Coordinates of C-alpha atoms in Angstrom, one line a residue:
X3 CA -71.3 56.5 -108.2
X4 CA -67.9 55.6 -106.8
X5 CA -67.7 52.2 -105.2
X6 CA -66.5 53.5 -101.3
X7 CA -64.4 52.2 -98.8
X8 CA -66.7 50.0 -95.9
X9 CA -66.0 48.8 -92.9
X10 CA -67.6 44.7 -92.3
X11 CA -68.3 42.3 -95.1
X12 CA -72.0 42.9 -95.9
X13 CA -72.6 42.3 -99.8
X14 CA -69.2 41.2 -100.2
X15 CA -68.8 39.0 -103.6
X16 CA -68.1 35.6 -103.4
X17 CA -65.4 35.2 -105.8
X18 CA -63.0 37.3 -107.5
X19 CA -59.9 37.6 -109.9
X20 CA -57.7 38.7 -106.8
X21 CA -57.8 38.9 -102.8
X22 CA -55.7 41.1 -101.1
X23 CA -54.6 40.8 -97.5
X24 CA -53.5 44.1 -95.7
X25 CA -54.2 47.2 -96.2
X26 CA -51.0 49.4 -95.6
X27 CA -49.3 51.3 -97.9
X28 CA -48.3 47.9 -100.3
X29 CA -51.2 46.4 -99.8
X30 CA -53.7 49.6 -101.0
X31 CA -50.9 49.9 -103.7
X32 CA -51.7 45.6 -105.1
X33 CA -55.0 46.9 -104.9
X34 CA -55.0 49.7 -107.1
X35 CA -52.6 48.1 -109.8
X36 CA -54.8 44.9 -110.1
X37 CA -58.0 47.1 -110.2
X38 CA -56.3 48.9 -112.6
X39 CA -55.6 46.7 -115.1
X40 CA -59.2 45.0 -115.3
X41 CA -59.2 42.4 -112.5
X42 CA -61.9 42.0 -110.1
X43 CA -60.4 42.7 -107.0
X44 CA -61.4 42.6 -102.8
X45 CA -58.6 44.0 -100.5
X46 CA -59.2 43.9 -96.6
X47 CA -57.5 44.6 -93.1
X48 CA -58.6 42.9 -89.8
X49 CA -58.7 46.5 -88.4
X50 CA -58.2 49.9 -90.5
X51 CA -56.7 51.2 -93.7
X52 CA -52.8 52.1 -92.7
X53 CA -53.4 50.0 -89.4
X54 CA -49.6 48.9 -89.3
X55 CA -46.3 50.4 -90.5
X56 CA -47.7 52.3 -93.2
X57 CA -49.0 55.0 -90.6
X58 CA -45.4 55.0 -88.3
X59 CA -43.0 56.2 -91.2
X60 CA -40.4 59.6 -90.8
X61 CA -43.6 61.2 -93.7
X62 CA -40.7 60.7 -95.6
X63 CA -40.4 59.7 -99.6
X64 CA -36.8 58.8 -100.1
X65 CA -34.7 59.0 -103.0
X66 CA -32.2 55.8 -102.1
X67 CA -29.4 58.0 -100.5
X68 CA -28.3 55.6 -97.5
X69 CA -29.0 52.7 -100.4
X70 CA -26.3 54.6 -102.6
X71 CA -23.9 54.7 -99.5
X72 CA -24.1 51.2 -98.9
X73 CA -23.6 50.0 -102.6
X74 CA -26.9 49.0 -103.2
X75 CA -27.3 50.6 -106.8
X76 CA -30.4 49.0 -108.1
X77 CA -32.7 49.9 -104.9
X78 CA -31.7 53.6 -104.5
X79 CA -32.0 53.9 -108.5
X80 CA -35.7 52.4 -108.4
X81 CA -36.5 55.0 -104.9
X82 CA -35.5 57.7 -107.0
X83 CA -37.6 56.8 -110.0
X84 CA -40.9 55.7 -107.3
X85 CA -40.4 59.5 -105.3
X86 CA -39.7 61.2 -108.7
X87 CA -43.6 59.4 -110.2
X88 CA -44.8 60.3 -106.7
X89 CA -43.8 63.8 -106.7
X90 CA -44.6 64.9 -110.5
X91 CA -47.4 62.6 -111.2
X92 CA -49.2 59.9 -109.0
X93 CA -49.2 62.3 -105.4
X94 CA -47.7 66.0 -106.1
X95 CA -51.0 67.5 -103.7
X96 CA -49.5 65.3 -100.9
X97 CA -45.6 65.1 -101.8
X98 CA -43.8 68.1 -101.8
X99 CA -39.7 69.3 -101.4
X100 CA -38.4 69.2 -98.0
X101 CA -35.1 70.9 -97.6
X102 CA -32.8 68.7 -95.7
X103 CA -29.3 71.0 -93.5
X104 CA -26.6 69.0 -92.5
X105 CA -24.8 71.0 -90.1
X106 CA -20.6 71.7 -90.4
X107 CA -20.1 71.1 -86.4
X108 CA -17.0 69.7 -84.6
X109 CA -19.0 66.3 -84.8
X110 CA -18.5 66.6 -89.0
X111 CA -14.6 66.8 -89.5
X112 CA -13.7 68.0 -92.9
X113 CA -13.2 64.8 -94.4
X114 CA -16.5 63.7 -92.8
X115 CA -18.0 67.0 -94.7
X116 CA -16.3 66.1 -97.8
X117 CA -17.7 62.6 -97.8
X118 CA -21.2 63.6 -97.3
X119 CA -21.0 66.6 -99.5
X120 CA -20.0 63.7 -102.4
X121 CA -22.8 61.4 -101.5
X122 CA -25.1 64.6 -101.8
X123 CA -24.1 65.0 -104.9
X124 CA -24.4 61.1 -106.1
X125 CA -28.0 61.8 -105.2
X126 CA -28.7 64.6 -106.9
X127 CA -27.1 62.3 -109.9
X128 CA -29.6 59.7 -108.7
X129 CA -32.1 62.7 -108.9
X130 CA -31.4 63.4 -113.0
X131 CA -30.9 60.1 -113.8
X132 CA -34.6 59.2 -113.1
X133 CA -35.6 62.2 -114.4
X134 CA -36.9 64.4 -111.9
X135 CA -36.0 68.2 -112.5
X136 CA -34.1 70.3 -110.1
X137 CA -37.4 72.6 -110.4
X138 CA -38.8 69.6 -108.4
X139 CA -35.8 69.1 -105.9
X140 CA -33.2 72.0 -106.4
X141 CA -29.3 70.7 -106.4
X142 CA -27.4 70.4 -103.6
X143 CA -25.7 73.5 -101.7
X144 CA -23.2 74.5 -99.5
X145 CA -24.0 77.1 -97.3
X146 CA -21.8 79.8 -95.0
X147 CA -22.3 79.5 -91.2
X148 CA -25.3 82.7 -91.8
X149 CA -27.0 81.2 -94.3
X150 CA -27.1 78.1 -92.1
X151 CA -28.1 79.4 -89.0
X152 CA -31.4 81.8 -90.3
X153 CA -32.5 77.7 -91.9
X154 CA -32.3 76.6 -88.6
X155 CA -31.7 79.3 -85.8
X156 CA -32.0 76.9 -82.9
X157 CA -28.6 75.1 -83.8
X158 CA -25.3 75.7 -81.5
X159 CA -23.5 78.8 -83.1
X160 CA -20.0 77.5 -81.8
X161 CA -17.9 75.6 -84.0
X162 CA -20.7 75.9 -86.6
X163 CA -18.9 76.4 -89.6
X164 CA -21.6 76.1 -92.3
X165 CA -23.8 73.3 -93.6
X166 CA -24.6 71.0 -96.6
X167 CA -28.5 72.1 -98.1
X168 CA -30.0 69.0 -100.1
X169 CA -33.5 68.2 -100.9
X170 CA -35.9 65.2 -100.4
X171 CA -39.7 64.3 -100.3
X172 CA -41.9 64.7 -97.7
X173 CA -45.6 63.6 -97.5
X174 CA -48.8 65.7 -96.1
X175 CA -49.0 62.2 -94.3
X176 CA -48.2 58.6 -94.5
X177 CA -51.6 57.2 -93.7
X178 CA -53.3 60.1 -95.7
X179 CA -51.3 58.7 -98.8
X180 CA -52.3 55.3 -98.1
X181 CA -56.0 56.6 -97.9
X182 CA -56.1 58.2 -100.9
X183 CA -54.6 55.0 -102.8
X184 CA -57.0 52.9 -101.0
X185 CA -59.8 55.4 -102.5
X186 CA -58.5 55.3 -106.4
X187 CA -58.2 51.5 -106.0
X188 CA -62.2 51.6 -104.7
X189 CA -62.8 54.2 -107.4
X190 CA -61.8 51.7 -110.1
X191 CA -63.9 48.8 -109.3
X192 CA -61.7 47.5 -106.0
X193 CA -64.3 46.2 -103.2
X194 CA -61.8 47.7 -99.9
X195 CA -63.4 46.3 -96.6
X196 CA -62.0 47.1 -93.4
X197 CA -62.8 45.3 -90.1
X198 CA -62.5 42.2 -92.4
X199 CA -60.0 39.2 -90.6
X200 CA -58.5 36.9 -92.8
X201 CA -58.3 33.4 -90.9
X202 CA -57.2 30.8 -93.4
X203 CA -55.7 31.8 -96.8
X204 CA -54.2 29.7 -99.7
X205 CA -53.6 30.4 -103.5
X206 CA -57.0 30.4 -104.3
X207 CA -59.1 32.2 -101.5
X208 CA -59.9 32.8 -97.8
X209 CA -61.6 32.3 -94.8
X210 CA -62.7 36.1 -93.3
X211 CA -65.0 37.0 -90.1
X212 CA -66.2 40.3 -90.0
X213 CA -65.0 42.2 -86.8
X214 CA -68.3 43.8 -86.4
X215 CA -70.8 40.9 -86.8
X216 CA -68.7 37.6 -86.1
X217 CA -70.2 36.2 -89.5
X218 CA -67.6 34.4 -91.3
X219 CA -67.9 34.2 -95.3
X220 CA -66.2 32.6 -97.7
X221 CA -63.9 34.1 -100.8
X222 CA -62.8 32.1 -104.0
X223 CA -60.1 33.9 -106.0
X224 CA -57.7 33.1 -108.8
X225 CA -54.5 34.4 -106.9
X226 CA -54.6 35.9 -102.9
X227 CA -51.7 38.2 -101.9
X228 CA -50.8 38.5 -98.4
X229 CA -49.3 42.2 -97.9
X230 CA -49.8 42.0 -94.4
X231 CA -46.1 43.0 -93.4
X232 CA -44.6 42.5 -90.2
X233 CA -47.5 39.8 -89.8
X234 CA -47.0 38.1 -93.0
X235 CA -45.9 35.3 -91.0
X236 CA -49.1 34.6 -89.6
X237 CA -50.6 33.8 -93.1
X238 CA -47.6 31.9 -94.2
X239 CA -45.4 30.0 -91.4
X240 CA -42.7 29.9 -94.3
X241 CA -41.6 33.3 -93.9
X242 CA -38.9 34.5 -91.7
X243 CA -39.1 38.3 -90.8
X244 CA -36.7 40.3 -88.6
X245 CA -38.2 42.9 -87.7
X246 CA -36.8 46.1 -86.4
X247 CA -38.4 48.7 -84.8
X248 CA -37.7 52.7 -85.8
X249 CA -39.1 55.1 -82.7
X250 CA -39.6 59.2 -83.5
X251 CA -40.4 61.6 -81.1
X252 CA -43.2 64.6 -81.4
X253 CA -42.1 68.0 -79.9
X254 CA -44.2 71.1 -80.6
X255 CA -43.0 73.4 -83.3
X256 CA -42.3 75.9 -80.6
X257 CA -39.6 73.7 -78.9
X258 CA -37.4 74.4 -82.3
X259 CA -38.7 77.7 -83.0
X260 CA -38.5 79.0 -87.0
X261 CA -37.1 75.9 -88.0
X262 CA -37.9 75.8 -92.1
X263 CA -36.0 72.4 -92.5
X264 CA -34.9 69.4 -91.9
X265 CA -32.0 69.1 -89.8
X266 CA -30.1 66.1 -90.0
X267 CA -27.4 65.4 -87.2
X268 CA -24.7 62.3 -87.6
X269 CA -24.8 59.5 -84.8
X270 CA -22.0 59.0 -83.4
X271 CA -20.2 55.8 -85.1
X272 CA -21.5 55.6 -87.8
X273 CA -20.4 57.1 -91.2
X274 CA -23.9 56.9 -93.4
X275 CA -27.0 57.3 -90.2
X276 CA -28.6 60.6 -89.2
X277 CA -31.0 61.2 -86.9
X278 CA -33.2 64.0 -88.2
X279 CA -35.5 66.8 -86.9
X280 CA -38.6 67.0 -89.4
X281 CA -40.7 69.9 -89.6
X282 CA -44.3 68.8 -89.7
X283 CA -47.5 70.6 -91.7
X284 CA -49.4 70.5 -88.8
X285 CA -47.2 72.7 -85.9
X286 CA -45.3 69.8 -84.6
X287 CA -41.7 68.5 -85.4
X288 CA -40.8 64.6 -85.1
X289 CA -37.4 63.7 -84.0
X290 CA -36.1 60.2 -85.4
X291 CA -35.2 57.7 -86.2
X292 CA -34.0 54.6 -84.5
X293 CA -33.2 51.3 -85.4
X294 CA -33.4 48.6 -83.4
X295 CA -34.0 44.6 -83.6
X296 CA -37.5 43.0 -82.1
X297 CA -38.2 39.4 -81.2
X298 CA -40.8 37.9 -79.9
X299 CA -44.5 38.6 -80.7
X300 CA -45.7 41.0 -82.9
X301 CA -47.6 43.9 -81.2
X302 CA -50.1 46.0 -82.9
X303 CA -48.8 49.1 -82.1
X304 CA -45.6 49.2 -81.5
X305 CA -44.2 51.3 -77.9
X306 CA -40.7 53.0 -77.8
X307 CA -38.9 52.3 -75.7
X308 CA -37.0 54.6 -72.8
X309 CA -33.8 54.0 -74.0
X310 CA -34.4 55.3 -77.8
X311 CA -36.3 58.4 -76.1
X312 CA -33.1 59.1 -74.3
X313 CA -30.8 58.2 -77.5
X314 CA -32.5 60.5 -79.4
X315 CA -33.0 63.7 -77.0
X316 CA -28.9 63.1 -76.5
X317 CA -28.0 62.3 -80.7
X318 CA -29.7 65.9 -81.6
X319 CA -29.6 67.7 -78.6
X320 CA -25.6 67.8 -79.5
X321 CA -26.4 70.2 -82.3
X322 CA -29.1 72.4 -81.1
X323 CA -28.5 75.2 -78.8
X324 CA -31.1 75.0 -76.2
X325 CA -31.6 70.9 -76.2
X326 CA -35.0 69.6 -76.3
X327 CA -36.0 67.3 -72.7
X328 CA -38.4 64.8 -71.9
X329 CA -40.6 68.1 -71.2
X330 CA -40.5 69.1 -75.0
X331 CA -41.9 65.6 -75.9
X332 CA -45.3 65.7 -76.3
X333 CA -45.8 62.5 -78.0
X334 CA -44.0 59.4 -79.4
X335 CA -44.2 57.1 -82.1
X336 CA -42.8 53.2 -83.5
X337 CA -43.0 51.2 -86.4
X338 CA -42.1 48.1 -87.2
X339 CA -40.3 47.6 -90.4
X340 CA -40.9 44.1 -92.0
X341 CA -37.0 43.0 -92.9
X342 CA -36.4 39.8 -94.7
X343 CA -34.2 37.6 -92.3
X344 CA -30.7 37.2 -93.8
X345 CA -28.2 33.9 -92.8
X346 CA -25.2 35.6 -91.3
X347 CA -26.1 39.3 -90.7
X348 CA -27.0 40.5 -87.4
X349 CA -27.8 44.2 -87.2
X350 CA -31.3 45.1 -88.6
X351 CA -29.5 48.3 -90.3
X352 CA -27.6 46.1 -92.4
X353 CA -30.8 44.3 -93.6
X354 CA -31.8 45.2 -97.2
X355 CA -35.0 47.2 -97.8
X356 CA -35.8 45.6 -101.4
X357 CA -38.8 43.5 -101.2
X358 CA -39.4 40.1 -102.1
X359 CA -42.0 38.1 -103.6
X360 CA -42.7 34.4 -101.9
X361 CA -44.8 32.0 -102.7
X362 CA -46.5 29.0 -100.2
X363 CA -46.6 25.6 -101.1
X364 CA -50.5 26.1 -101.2
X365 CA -50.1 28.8 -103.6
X366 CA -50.2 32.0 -101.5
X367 CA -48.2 34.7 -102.6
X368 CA -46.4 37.1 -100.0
X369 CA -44.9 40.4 -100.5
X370 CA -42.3 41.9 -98.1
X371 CA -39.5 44.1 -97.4
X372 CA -39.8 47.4 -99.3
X373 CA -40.3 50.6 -98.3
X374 CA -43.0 53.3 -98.9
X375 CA -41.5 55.0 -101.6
X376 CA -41.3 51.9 -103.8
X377 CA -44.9 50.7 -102.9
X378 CA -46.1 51.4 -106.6
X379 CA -43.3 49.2 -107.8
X380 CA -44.0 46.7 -105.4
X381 CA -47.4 46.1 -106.3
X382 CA -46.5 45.9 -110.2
X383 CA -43.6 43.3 -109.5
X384 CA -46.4 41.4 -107.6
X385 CA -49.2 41.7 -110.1
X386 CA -46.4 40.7 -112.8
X387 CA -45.7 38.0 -111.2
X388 CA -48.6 36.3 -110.5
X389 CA -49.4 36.8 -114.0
X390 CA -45.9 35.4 -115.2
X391 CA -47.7 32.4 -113.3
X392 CA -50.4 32.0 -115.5
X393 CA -52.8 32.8 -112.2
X394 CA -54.5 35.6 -114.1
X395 CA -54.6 37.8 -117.1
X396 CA -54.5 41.0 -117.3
X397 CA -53.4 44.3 -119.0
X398 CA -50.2 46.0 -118.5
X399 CA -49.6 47.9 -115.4
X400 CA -50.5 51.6 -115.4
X401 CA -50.2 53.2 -112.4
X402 CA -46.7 55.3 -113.4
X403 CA -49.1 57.6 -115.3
X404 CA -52.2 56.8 -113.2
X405 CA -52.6 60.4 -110.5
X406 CA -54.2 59.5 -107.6
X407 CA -57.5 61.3 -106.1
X408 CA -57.6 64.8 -105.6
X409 CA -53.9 65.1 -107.4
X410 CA -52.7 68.1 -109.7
X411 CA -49.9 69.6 -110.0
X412 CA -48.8 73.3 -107.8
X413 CA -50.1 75.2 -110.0
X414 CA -53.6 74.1 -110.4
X415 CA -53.3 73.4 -106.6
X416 CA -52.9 77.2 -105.7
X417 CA -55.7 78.2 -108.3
X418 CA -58.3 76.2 -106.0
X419 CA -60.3 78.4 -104.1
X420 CA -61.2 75.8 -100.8
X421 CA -59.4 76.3 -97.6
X422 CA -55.7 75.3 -97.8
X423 CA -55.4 72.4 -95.3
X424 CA -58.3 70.5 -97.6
X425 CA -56.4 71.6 -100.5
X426 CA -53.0 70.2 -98.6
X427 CA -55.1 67.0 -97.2
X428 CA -57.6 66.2 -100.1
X429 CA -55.9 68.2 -103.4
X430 CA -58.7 68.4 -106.4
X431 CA -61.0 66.4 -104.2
X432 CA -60.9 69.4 -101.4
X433 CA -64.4 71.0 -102.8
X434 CA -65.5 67.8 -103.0
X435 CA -65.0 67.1 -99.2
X436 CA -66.7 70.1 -97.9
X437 CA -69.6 70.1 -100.2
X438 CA -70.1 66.9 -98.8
X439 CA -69.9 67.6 -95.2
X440 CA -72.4 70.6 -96.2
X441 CA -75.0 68.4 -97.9
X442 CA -74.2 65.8 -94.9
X443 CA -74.8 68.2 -92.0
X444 CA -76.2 71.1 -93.4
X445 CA -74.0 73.5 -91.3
X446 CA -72.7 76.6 -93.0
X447 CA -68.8 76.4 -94.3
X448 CA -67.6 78.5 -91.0
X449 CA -68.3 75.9 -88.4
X450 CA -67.2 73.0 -91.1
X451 CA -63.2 74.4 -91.6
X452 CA -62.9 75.6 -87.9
X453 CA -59.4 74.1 -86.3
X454 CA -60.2 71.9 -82.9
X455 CA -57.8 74.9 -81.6
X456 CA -54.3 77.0 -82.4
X457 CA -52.4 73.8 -81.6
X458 CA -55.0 71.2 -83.3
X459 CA -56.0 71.8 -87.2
X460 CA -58.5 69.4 -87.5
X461 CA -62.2 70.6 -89.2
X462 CA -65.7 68.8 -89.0
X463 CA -65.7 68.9 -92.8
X464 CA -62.5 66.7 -93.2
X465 CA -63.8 63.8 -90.4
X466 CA -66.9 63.8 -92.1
X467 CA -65.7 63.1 -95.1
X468 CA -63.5 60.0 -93.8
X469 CA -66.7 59.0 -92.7
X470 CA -68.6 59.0 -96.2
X471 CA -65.8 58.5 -98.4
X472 CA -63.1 57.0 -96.7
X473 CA -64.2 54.2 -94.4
X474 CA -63.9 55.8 -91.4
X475 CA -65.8 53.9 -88.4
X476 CA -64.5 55.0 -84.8
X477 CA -63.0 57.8 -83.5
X478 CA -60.1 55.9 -83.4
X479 CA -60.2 55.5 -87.6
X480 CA -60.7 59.8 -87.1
X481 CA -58.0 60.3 -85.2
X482 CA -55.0 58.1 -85.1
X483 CA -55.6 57.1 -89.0
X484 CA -57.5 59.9 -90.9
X485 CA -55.9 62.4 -89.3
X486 CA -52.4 62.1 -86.8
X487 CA -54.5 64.4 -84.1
X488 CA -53.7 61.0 -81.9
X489 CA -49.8 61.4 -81.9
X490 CA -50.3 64.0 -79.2
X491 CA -52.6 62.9 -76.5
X492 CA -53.6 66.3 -75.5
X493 CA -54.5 66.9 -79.1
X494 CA -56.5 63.7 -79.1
X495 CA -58.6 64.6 -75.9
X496 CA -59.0 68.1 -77.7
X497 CA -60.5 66.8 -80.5
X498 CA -62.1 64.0 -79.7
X499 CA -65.8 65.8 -78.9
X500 CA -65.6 67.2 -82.9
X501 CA -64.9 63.2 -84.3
X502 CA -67.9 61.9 -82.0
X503 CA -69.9 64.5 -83.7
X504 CA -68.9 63.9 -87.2
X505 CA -70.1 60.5 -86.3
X506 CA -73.2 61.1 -85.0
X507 CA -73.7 63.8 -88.1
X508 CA -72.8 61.2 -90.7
X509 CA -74.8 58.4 -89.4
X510 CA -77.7 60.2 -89.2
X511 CA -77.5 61.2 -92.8
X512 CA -77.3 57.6 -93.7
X513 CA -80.4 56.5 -91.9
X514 CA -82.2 59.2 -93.8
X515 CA -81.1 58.2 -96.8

């Protein structure tokens, strides 16, 4: 029986090959590669699986474009290797090809176009040199202004005189992925305990209370691995973050109606930033993305501020037709992204996104920077390192040819006969999610994949399973995590009765048990 993801510290071990701190995207990801390669292994999170950063990304997996524009070779070679293994093996049931329309408007001058229509293509050269097919992310194309406008019908027809189609990755989710790598990392041995604070760490283990009980416990380890992020700090005084904070607005589908892509609009003054309108699988569209410097404290959930709401309505509102208003906004989102601090560079954009692997003078080792896309290599350059240390031994990493749960390519993907938002959400694993909210509830499959509403997705079937299988504790955990229903606070209050029953349905089954 797979070993599941729990929230508190009851039965957790008392010593172990590795500890990992934070569970966002990287730390899930240390998780999985040190499970993986036959270490005993406990990865927790003061609060929830994709708690931070991991869960405020554009969904987004990036193959090192804006790195290529600004010189840096080495990190947009490794993004396009990490979203080429994400797409063909590790995550294709959560990863798929987003189209990506830059429009030819008055704001793109021809040698404007002509620039970015060369740095498409030294993407798509990124593309074939890591090996991904152009069956996976077609070439690049121009288009004539037609062509253009039935991609995107809400754009301004004047002065349009075409566009420049290109293609990306784009995930179901960024906290889903993060769930389902925190579930292969439990599946192969890792203990992954949520609700579980960290107060004192060094090299060779930590102090943790458990949120729910206030019992405090005691882990020995042979290496610890802070991956908190934007919080890193707190473990180790030694590192020096600047953080910067990246805001996207949520409109309804309807505000951009027929929409099929990505639109990506140039801000003013800049030759290589976009903000971008991004199609969701859910009937909303995020508008992003900003990027702006943060002192002081860190919060846990970042707010947006007025003046990037604004900024952003105004940036893409310049190419659209009817321009969305505060009205159209329905929700709002931040992150914060955890930038190393750099002597002599100011502006957050400028910052480099490559991580970096410190280590205390008590032995702790801290892993920062990086991006999504790159978490796999991330958590291999960690692992290696703490090996090349002589802290541990272990195999080789493995998780290049390692799929995650639930993962297969299309083709088996369309063959699977459970409803397509499991299959979308869950992959392979989708039969296995509503069999077990039928044997959990014992309500018949009709009532378990029923959407909250037209506008809200969300099934009983799915929120039970998060419950059973993925760690799931609060309604909160349902809904802001598990699912994104929380992005829209209508959607929230909408759904919010079905995740309090899912509860009640799930802990019953466990005290009958």
């Amino acid at each position: 029986m797979e070993r599941r993801i729990t929230p508190g510290l009851a039965g957790v071990p008392d010593a172990v090959d590795v500890v990992v701190v934070g569970l966002g995207i990287t730390g899930a990801g240390v998780a999985l590669d040190a499970a993986t390669r036959g270490l005993t292994v406990l990865a927790v999170d003061a609060h929830d699986l994709a708690f931070g950063t991991s869960r405020w990304s554009s969904k987004l997996v990036h193959g090192g474009l804006r790195y290529l524009a600004q010189g840096r070779l080495a990190i947009a070679h490794e993004s396009a290797v990490e979203r080429g293994i994400l797409m063909g093996v590790t995550a294709p049931h959560l990863v798929h090809a987003l189209p990506m329309l830059t429009p030819l408007t008055d704001a793109v001058p021809p040698a404007k176009a002509a620039l970015t229509w060369g740095g498409l293509h030294a993407g798509d050269l990124l593309r074939r040199t890591a090996h991904t097919t152009a069956r996976t992310l077609p070439r690049p194309r121009r288009l004539n202004t037609t062509e253009t406008l039935s991609l995107a019908p809400s754009l301004r027809p004047d002065g349009l005189r075409g566009g420049l189609l290109a293609w990306d990755g784009q995930l179901e989710d960024d906290a889903r992925l993060v769930t389902t790598v925190a579930r292969t990392a439990a599946a192969h041995g890792a203990h992954v305990r949520t609700r579980a604070r960290v107060t004192a760490a060094t090299g060779t283990g930590v102090r943790l209370r458990d949120e729910l009980t206030g019992e405090v416990h005691e882990v020995r380890a042979r290496a610890v691995v802070n991956a908190t992020g934007v919080w890193a700090g707190g473990l180790d005084e030694q590192v020096r973050l600047r953080p910067s904070r990246g805001t996207h607005l949520v409109l309804r589908a309807s505000a951009l109606p027929h929409t099929r892509v990505a639109v990506m609009v140039p801000i003013p003054g800049t030759t290589a930033r976009f903000a971008m309108v991004l199609p969701q699988p859910d009937g909303t569209t995020y508008v992003g993305l900003t990027d702006e410097p943060v002192t002081g404290p860190v919060p846990d959930v970042p707010v947006p501020s007025e003046a990037e709401v604004d900024f952003l309505l105004d940036v893409v509102g310049s190419a659209l037709a009817v321009p969305p208003t505060r009205g159209d906004v329905v929700g709002a989102f931040a992150g914060l992204r955890p930038l190393l601090e750099v002597a002599g560079t100011d502006a957050t954009a400028d910052l480099s996104r490559r991580h970096a692997i410190l280590v205390s003078s008590t032995g702790l080792t801290t892993v920062v920077g990086g991006k999504l896309t790159t978490y796999r290599r991330m958590a291999e350059d960690v692992l290696d390192h703490v090996v090349d240390r002589g802290l541990l031994e272990a195999g080789p990493c493995v998780t290049a040819t390692l799929p995650l749960a639930g993962a297969a390519p299309a083709a088996g993907l369309r063959a699977l006969g459970a409803p397509p938002r499991l299959v979308r959400r869950f992959g392979t694993d989708a039969d296995l999610a509503l069999s077990t909210a039928r044997a959990v509830t014992g309500l018949p499959d009709d009532e378990l994949i029923a959407p909250v509403s037209a506008t809200v997705p969300v099934t009983l079937a799915e929120l039970v399973f998060a419950v059973t299988h993925e760690g799931a504790h609060d309604v909160d955990d349902l809904l802001d995590r598990r699912t994104r229903v929380g992005l829209v606070e209508a959607d929230r209050a909408a759904a919010e009765p079905l995740a309090r029953r899912a509860l009640a349905l799930a802990r019953h089954a466990f005290r009958t048990l």
